[in-house]
Coordinates of C-alpha atoms in Angstrom, one line a residue:
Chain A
X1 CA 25.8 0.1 29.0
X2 CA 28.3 -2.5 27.9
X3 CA 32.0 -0.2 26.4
X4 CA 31.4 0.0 22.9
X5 CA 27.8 0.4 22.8
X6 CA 28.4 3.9 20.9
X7 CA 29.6 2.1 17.6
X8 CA 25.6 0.5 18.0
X9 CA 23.8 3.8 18.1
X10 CA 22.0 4.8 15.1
X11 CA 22.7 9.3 15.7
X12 CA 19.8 10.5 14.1
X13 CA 20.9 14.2 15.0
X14 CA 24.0 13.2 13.2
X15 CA 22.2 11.9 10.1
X16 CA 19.8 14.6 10.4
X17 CA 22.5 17.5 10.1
X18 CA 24.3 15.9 7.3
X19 CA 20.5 15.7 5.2
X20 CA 20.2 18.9 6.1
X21 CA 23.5 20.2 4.6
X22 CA 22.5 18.3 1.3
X23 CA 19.2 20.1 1.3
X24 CA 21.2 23.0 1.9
X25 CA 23.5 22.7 -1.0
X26 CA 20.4 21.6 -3.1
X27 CA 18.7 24.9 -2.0
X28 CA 21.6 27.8 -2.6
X29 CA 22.0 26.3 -6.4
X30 CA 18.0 26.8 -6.8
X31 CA 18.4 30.6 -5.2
X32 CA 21.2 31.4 -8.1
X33 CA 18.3 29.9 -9.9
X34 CA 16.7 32.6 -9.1
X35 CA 13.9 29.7 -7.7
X36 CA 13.4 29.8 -3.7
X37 CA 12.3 26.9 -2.4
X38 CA 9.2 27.2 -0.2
X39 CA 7.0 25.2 2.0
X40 CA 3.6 26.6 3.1
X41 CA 2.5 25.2 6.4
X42 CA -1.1 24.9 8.1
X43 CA -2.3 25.1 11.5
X44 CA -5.4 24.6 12.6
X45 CA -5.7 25.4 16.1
X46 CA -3.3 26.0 19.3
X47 CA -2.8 22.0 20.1
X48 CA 0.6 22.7 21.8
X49 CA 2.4 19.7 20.5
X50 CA 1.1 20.3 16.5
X51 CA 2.8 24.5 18.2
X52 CA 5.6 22.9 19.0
X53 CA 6.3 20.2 15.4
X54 CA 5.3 23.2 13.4
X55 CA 8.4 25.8 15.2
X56 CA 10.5 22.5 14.8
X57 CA 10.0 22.3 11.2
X58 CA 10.2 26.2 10.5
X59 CA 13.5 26.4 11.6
X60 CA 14.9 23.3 10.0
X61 CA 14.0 25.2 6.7
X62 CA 15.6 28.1 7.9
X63 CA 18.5 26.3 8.7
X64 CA 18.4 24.8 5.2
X65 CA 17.7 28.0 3.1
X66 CA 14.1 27.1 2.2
X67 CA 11.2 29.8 3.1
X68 CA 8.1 28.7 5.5
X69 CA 5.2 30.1 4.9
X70 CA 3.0 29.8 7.9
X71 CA -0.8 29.7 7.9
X72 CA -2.1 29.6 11.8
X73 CA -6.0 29.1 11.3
X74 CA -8.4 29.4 14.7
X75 CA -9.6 26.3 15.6
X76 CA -13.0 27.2 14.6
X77 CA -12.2 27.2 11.1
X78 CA -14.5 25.4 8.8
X79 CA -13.4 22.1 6.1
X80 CA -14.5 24.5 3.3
X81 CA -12.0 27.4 3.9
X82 CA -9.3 25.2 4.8
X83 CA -9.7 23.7 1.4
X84 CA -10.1 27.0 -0.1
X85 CA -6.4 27.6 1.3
X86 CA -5.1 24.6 0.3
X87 CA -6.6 25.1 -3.5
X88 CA -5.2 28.8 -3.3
X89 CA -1.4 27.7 -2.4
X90 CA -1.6 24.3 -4.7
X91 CA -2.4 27.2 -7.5
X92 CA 0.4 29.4 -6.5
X93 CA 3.4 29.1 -8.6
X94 CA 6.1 30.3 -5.4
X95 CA 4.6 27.6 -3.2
X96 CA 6.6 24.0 -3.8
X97 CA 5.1 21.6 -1.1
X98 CA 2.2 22.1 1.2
X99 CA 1.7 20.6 4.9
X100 CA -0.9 20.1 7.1
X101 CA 0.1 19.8 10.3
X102 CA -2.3 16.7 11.5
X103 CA -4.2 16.0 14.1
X104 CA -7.0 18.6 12.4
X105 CA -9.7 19.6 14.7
X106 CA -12.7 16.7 15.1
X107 CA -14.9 18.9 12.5
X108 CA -12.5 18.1 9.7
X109 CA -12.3 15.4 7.6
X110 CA -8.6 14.4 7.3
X111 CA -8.8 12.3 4.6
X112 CA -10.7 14.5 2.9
X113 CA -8.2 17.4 3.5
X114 CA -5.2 15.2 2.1
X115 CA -6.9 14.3 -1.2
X116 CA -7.1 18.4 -1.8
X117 CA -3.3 19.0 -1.8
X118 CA -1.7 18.7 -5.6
X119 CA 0.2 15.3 -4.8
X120 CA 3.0 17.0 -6.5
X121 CA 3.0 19.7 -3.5
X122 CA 2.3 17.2 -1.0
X123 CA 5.3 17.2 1.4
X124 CA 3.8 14.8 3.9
X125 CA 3.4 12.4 1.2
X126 CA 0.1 11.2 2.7
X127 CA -2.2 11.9 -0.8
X128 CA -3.6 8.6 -2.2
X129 CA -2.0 9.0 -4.9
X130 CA 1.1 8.9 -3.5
X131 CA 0.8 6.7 -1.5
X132 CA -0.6 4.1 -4.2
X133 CA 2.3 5.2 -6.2
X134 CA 4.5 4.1 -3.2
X135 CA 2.8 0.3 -3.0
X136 CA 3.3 -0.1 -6.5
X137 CA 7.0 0.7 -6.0
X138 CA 7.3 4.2 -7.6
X139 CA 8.3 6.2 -4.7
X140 CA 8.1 9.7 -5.3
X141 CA 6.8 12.2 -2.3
X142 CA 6.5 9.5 0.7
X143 CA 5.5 9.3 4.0
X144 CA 8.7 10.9 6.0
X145 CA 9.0 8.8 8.7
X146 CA 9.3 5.5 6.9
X147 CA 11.4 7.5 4.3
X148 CA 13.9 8.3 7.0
X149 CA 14.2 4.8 8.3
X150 CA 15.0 3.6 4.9
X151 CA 17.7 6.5 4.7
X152 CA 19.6 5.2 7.9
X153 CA 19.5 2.0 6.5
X154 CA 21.1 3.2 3.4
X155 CA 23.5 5.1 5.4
X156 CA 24.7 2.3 7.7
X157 CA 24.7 0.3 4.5
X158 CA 22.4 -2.5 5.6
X159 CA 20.8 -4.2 2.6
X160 CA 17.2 -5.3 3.5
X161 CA 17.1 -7.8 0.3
X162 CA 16.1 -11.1 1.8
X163 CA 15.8 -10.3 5.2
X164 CA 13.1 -10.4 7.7
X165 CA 12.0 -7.1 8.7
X166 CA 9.3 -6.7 11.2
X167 CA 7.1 -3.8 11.8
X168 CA 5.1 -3.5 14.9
X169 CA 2.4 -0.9 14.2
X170 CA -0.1 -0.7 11.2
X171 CA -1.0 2.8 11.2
X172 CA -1.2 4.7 7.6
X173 CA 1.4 7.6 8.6
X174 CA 4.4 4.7 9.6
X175 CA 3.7 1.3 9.7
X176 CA 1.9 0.6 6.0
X177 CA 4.3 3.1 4.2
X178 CA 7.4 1.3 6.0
X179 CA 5.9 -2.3 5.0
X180 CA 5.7 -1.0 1.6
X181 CA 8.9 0.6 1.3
X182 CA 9.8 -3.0 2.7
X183 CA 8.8 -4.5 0.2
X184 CA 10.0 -2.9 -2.6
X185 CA 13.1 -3.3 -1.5
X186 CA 12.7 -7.2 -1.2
X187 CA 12.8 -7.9 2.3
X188 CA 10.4 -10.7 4.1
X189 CA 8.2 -8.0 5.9
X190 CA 5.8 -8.8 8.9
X191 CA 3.7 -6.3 9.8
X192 CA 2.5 -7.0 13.7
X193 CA -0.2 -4.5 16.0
X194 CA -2.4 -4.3 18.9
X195 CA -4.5 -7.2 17.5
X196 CA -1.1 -9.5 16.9
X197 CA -1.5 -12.8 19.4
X198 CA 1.9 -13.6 20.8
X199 CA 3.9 -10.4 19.4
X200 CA 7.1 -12.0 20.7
X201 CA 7.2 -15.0 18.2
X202 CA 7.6 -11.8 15.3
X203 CA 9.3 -9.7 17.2
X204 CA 12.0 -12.4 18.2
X205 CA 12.3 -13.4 14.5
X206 CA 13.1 -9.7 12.7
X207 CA 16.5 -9.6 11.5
X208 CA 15.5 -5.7 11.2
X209 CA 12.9 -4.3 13.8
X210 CA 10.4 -1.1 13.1
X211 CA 8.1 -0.4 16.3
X212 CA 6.0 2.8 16.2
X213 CA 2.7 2.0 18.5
X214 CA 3.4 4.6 21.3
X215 CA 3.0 2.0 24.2
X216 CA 6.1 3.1 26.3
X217 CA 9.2 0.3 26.5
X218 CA 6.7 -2.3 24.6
X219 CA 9.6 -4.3 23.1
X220 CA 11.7 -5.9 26.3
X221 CA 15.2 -7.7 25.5
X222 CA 14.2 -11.3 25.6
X223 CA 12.1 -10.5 22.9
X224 CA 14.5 -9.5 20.5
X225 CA 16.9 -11.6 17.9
X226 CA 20.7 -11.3 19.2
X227 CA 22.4 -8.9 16.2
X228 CA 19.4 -7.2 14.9
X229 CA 18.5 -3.7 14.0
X230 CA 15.8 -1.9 15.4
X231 CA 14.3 1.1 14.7
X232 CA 12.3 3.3 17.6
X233 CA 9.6 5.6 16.1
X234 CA 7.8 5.5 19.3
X235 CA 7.7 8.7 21.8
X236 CA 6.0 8.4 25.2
X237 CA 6.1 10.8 27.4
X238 CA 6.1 10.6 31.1
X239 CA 6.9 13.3 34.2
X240 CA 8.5 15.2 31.7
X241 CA 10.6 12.3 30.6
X242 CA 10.7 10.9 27.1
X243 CA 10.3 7.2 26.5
X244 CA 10.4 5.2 23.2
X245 CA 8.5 1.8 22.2
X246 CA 11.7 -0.1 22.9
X247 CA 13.5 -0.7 26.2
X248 CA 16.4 0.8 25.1
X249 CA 18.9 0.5 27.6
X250 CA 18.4 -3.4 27.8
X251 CA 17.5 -3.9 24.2
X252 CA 21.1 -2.8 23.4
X253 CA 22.7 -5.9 24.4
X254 CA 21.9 -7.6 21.8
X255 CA 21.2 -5.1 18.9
X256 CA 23.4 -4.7 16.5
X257 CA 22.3 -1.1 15.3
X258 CA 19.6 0.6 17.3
X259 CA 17.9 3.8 17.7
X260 CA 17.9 5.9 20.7
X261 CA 14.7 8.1 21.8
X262 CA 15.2 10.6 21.4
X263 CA 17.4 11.8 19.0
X264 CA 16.8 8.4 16.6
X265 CA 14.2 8.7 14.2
X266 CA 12.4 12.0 15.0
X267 CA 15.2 14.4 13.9
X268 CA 15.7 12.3 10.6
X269 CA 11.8 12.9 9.5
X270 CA 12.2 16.4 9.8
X271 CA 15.1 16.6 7.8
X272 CA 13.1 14.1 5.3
X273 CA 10.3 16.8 5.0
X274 CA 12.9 19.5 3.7
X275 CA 14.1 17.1 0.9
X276 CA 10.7 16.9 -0.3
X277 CA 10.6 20.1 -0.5
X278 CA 13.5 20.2 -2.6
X279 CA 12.4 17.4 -4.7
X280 CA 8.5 19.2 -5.5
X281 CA 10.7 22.3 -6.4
X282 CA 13.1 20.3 -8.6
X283 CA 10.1 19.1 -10.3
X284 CA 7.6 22.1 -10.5
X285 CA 10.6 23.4 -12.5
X286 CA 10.9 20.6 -15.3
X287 CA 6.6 21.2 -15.3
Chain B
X1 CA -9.3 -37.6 -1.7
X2 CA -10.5 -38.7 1.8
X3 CA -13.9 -38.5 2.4
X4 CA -15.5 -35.2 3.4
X5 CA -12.6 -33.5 2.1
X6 CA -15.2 -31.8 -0.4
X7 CA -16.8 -29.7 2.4
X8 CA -13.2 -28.2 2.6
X9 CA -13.1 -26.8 -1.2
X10 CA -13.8 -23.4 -2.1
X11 CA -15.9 -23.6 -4.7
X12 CA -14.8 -21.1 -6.8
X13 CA -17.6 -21.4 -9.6
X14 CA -20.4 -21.6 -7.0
X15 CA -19.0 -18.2 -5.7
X16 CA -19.2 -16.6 -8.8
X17 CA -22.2 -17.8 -9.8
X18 CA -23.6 -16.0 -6.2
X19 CA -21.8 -12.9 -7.1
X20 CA -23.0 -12.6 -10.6
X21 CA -26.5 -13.3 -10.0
X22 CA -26.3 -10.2 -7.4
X23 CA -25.0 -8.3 -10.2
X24 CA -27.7 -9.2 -12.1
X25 CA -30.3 -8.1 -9.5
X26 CA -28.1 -4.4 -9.8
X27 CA -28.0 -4.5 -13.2
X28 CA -31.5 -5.0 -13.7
X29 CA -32.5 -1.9 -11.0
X30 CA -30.1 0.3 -13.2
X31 CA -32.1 -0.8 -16.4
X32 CA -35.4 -0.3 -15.0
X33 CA -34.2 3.6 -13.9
X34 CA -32.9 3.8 -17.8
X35 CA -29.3 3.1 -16.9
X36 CA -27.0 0.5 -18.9
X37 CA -24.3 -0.6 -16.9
X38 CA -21.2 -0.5 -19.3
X39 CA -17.8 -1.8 -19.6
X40 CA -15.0 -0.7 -21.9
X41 CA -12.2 -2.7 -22.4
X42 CA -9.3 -2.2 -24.5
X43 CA -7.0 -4.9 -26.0
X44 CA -3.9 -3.7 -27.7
X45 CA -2.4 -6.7 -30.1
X46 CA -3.3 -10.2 -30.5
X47 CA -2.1 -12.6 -27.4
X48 CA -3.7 -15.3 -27.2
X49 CA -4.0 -15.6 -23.3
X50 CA -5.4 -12.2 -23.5
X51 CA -8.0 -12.5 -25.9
X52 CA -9.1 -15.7 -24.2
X53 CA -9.5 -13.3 -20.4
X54 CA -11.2 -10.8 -22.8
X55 CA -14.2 -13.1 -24.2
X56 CA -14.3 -14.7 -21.0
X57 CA -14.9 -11.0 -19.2
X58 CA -17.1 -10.1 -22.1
X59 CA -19.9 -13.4 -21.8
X60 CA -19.7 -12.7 -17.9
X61 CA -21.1 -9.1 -18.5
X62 CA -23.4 -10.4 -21.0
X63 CA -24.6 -13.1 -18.3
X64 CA -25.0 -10.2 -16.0
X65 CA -26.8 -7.7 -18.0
X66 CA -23.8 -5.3 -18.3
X67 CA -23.2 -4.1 -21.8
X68 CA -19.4 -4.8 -22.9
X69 CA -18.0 -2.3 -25.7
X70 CA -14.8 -3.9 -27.1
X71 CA -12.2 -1.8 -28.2
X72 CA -9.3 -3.9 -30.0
X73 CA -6.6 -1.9 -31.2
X74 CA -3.7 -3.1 -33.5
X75 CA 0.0 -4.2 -31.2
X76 CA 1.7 -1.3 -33.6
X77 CA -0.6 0.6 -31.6
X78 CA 1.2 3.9 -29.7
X79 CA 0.8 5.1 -25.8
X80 CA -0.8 8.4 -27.4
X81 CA -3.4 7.0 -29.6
X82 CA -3.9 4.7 -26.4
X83 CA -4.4 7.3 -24.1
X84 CA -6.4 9.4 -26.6
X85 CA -9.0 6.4 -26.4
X86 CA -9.1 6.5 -22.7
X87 CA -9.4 10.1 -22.3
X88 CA -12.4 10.0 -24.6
X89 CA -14.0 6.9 -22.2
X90 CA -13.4 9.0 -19.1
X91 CA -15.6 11.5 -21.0
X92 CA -18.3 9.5 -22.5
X93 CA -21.1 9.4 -19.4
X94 CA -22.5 6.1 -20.9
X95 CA -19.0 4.3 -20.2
X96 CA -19.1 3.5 -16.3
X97 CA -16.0 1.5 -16.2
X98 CA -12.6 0.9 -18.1
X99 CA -10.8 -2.0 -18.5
X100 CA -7.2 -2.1 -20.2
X101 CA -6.1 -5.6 -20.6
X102 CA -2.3 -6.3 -19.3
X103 CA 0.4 -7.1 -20.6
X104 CA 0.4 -4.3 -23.0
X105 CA 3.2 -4.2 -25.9
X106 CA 6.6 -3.4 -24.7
X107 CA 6.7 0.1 -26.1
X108 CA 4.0 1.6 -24.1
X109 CA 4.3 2.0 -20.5
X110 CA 2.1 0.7 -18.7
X111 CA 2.1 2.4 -15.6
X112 CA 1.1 5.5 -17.4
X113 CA -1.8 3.6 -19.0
X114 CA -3.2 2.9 -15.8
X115 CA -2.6 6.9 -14.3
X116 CA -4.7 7.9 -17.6
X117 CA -8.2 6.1 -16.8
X118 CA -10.4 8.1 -14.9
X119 CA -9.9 6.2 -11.0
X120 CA -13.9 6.5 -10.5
X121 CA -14.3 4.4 -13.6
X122 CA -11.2 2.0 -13.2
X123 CA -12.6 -1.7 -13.3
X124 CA -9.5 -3.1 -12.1
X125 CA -8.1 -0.8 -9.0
X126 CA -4.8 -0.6 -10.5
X127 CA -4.7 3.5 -10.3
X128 CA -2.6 4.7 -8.1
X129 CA -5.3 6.6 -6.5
X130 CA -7.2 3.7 -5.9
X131 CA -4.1 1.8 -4.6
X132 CA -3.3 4.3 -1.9
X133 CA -6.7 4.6 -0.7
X134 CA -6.7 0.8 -0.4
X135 CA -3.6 0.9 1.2
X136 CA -5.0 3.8 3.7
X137 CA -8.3 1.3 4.5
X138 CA -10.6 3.1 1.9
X139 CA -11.3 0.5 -0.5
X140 CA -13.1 1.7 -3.5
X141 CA -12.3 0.4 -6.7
X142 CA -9.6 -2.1 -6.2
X143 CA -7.8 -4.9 -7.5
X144 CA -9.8 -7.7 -8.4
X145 CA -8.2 -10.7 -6.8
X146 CA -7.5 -10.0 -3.6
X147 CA -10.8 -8.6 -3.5
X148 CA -12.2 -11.8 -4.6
X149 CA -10.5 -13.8 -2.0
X150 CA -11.9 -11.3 0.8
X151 CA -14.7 -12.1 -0.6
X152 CA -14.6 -15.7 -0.6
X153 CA -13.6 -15.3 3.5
X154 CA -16.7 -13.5 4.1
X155 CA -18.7 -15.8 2.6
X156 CA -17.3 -18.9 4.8
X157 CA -17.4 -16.4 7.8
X158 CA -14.0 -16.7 8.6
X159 CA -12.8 -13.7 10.7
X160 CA -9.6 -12.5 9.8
X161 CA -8.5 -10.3 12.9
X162 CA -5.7 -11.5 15.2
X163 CA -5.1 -14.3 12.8
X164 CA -1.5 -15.3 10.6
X165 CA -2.0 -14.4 6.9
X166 CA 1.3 -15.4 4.8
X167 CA 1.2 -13.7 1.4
X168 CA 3.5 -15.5 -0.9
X169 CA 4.0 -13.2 -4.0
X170 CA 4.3 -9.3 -3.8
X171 CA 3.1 -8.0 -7.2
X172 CA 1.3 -5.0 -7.4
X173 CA -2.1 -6.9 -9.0
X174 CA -2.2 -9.6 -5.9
X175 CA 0.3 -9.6 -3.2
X176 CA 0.7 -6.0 -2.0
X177 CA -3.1 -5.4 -2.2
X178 CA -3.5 -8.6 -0.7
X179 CA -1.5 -7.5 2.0
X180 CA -3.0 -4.2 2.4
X181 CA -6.7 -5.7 2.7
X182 CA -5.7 -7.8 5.1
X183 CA -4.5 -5.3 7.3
X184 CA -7.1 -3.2 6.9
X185 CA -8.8 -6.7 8.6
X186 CA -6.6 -6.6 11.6
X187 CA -4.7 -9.7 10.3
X188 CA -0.9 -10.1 11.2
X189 CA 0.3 -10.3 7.4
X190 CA 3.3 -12.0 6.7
X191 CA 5.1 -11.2 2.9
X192 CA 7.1 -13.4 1.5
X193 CA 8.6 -13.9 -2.1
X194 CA 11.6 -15.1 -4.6
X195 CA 14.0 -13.5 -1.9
X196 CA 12.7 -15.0 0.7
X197 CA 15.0 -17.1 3.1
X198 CA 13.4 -20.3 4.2
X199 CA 9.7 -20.2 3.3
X200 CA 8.8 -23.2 4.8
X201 CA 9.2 -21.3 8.5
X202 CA 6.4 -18.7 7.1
X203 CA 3.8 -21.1 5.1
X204 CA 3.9 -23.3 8.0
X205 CA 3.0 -20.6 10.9
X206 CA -0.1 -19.5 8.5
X207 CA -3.7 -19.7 9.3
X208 CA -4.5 -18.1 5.9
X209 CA -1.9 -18.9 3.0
X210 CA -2.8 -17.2 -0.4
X211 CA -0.3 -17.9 -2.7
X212 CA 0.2 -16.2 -6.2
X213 CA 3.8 -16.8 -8.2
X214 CA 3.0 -18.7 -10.8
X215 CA 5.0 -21.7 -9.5
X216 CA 3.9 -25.2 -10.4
X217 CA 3.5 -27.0 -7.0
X218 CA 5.6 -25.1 -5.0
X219 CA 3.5 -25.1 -1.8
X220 CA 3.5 -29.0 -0.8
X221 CA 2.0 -31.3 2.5
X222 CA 5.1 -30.3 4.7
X223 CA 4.8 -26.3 4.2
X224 CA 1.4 -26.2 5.5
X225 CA 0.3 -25.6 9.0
X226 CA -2.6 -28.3 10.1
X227 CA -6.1 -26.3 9.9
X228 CA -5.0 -23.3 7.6
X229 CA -6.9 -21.9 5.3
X230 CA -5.4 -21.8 1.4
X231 CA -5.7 -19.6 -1.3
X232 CA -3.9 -20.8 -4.4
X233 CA -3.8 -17.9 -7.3
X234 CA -1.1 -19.3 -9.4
X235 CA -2.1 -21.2 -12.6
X236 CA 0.9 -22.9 -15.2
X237 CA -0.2 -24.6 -17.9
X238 CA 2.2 -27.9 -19.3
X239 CA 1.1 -29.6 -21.9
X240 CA -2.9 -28.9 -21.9
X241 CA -2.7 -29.1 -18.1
X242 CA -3.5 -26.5 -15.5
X243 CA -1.4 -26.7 -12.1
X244 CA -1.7 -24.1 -9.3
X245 CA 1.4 -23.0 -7.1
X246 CA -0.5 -25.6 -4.4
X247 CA 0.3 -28.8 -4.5
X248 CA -3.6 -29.9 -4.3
X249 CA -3.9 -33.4 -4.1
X250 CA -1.5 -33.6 -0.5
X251 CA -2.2 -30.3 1.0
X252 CA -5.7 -30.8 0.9
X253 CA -5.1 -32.9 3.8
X254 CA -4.1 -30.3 5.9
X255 CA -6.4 -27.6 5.1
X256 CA -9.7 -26.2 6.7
X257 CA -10.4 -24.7 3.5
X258 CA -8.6 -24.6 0.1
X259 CA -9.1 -23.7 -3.4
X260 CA -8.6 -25.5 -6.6
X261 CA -6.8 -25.1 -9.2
X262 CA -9.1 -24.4 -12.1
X263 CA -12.2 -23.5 -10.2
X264 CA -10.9 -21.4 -6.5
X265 CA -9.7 -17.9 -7.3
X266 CA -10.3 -17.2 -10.9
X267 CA -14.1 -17.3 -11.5
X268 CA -14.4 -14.9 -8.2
X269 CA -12.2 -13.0 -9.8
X270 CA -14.1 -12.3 -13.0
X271 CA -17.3 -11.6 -11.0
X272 CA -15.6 -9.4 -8.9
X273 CA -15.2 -7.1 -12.0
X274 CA -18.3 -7.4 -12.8
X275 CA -19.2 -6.0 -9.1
X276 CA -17.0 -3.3 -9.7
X277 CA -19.1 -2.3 -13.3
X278 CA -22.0 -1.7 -10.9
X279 CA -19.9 0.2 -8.3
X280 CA -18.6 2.8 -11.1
X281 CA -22.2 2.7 -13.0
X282 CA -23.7 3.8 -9.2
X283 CA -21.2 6.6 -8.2
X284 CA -21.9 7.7 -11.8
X285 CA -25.1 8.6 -10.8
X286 CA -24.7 10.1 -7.6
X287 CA -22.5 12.2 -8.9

């Protein structure tokens, strides 16, 4: 790595803390309330990853001063008494935001699942609703990830007015919500995936760069644009090694902001999920 | 006009015509099971432009054997006795589909308008529950236009995976659903708009180009790749003239396919709410 390289790195630990201590400001003035702010998670099943996400996520509330509530359901659990759950907590005035820890066991319909959470409890932002609000450029509880991305933007000051961002990936949990965010903030957006012929006329082209496909060092330096930004939502992992979308240690060269793996984007969703928290608290109170 | 450049027009009438008569065959069924398919739309004031779309909606349902109640209310109108009238429509089981024409008077929010109709019975897909299923690849009940121009690639079998669709435009009623549909198709989808630098460098790499801003002629010979395939939703009237945002008379040299101005897009679109009546009438029943 080229001297000076650090001033390139997007610290998403960093940016994550410093959410974090706003979240936790936000929370102690809603205990004096007399409010505690609370998110009610749901497990389905002992996938170890969805184990591992879910302890991630508890003690980032912690951290934060908001209660989790954890709900660990046996795999075998049926779509009607999830939903019964899920109707139970939206019901239950102490609960502010609900998540479902996805991927939900083959028996369960997903979509289905999402549409029962109140989309004012919904901390995953993945409700139709919101996510239709969200295209039509009223963004309220939004998918995290993308969220995030648009918060490090915002913190490293980069206006995306005009620009052409590209997003590699067209999935409804990061790619869409990103290309929508995207938009509303008037940027030239191409949205590029496993169907895209000849990626690296895009790819070369994106003044800012979004790749979440999970295809391990997809994005190689010759087919980048010297000076642009790139975000790495991609985790791959390998021989107990973590690898992002992006070949990061080459890529850097001639980025002019870029996200490491890990410790880019990952830690800045998490801290994303407690602000929504704080924001469907906020707002169960002016109800 | 060269010769045989009339096998390149999409013949937007022709389209309709098709679509319409298929509603009619729907309409008909429902009929004969004691079921009149039935659209409300609401007009608030007295604009012109919008009492023209009205009566031009209203003869296509009659046409098409769906039964059109017109509810005109006066521009002093206010968003409460506007929303009491759709909250008695969502009720009333012989009303399948609402329609509330746009732009509504300045002192009534429109946005809420459109979160007040019942999304199983909203004509046009603007609900944001209907949006963010579209956006998520679950197209219901969505907006019209885009919907129409899907429509209109179907029915000349072009495929739209892998290919280079440039949106220009990104308003919530064409160019974000646009965008989203396409997606949903596997299409790489470009965006572009007002802030947009250099939009020649994205209308010429398109294979599909749908353009909707309202701009007289701003698409001309030079922007076009050779081959594409144009969509041209923009209409300006000057002085008793109608002009699209394609510059017809050259770019038709260029194009595989391309619709005029009168005559492409806006006919489909029209019968496309028609479609939509039958949709709402039949989930009405199943349910």
């Amino acid at each position: 790595m080229n001297n000076g390289s650090e001033s390139k790195i997007i610290d998403g630990r960093k940016l994550a803390k410093k959410i974090e201590r706003e979240v936790k400001e936000d929370a102690d003035q809603l205990r004096a309330q007399g409010v505690i702010p609370c998110l009610a998670s749901i497990l389905v099943g002992d996938d170890a990853a969805s184990k591992l996400y879910i302890s991630l996520k508890h003690r980032a509330c912690d951290r934060a001063g908001i209660l989790a509530k954890d709900y660990h359901l046996p795999s075998e659990t049926s779509q009607g008494e999830l939903t019964e759950l899920i109707e139970r907590l939206n019901q239950d005035d102490e609960v502010h935001a609900i998540l479902v820890q996805l991927p939900l066991p083959e028996s369960i319909n997903e979509q289905e699942v999402m549409e029962t959470i109140d989309p004012s409890k919904d901390a995953d932002g993945f409700h139709p609703f919101n996510m239709g609000r969200l295209l039509i450029g009223n963004e309220g509880l939004v998918p995290c990830t993308p969220r995030g991305i648009i918060r490090a933007l915002d913190e490293y000051q980069v206006n995306v007015e005009g620009k052409h961002a590209v997003v590699v990936g067209h999935s409804n949990v990061v790619g869409k919500p990103m290309a929508a965010m995207l938009l509303n903030r008037n940027a030239t957006v191409s949205v590029c995936h496993v169907y895209t012929q000849d990626l690296n006329k895009f790819t070369s082209q994106a003044d800012i760069l979004i790749v979440a496909t999970g295809v391990k060092h997809l994005i190689r330096e010759d087919m980048v644009k010297e000076g642009s930004i790139i975000f790495d939502v991609g985790i791959t992992e390998e021989n107990g090694k973590i690898y992002g979308d992006v070949d990061y240690e080459n890529v850097i060269e001639r980025a002019s902001l870029i996200t490491p793996v890990p410790g880019g984007v990952g830690p800045v969703t998490v801290s994303i999920l407690l602000e929504h928290v704080i924001k469907a608290c906020r707002s169960s109170i002016k109800n």
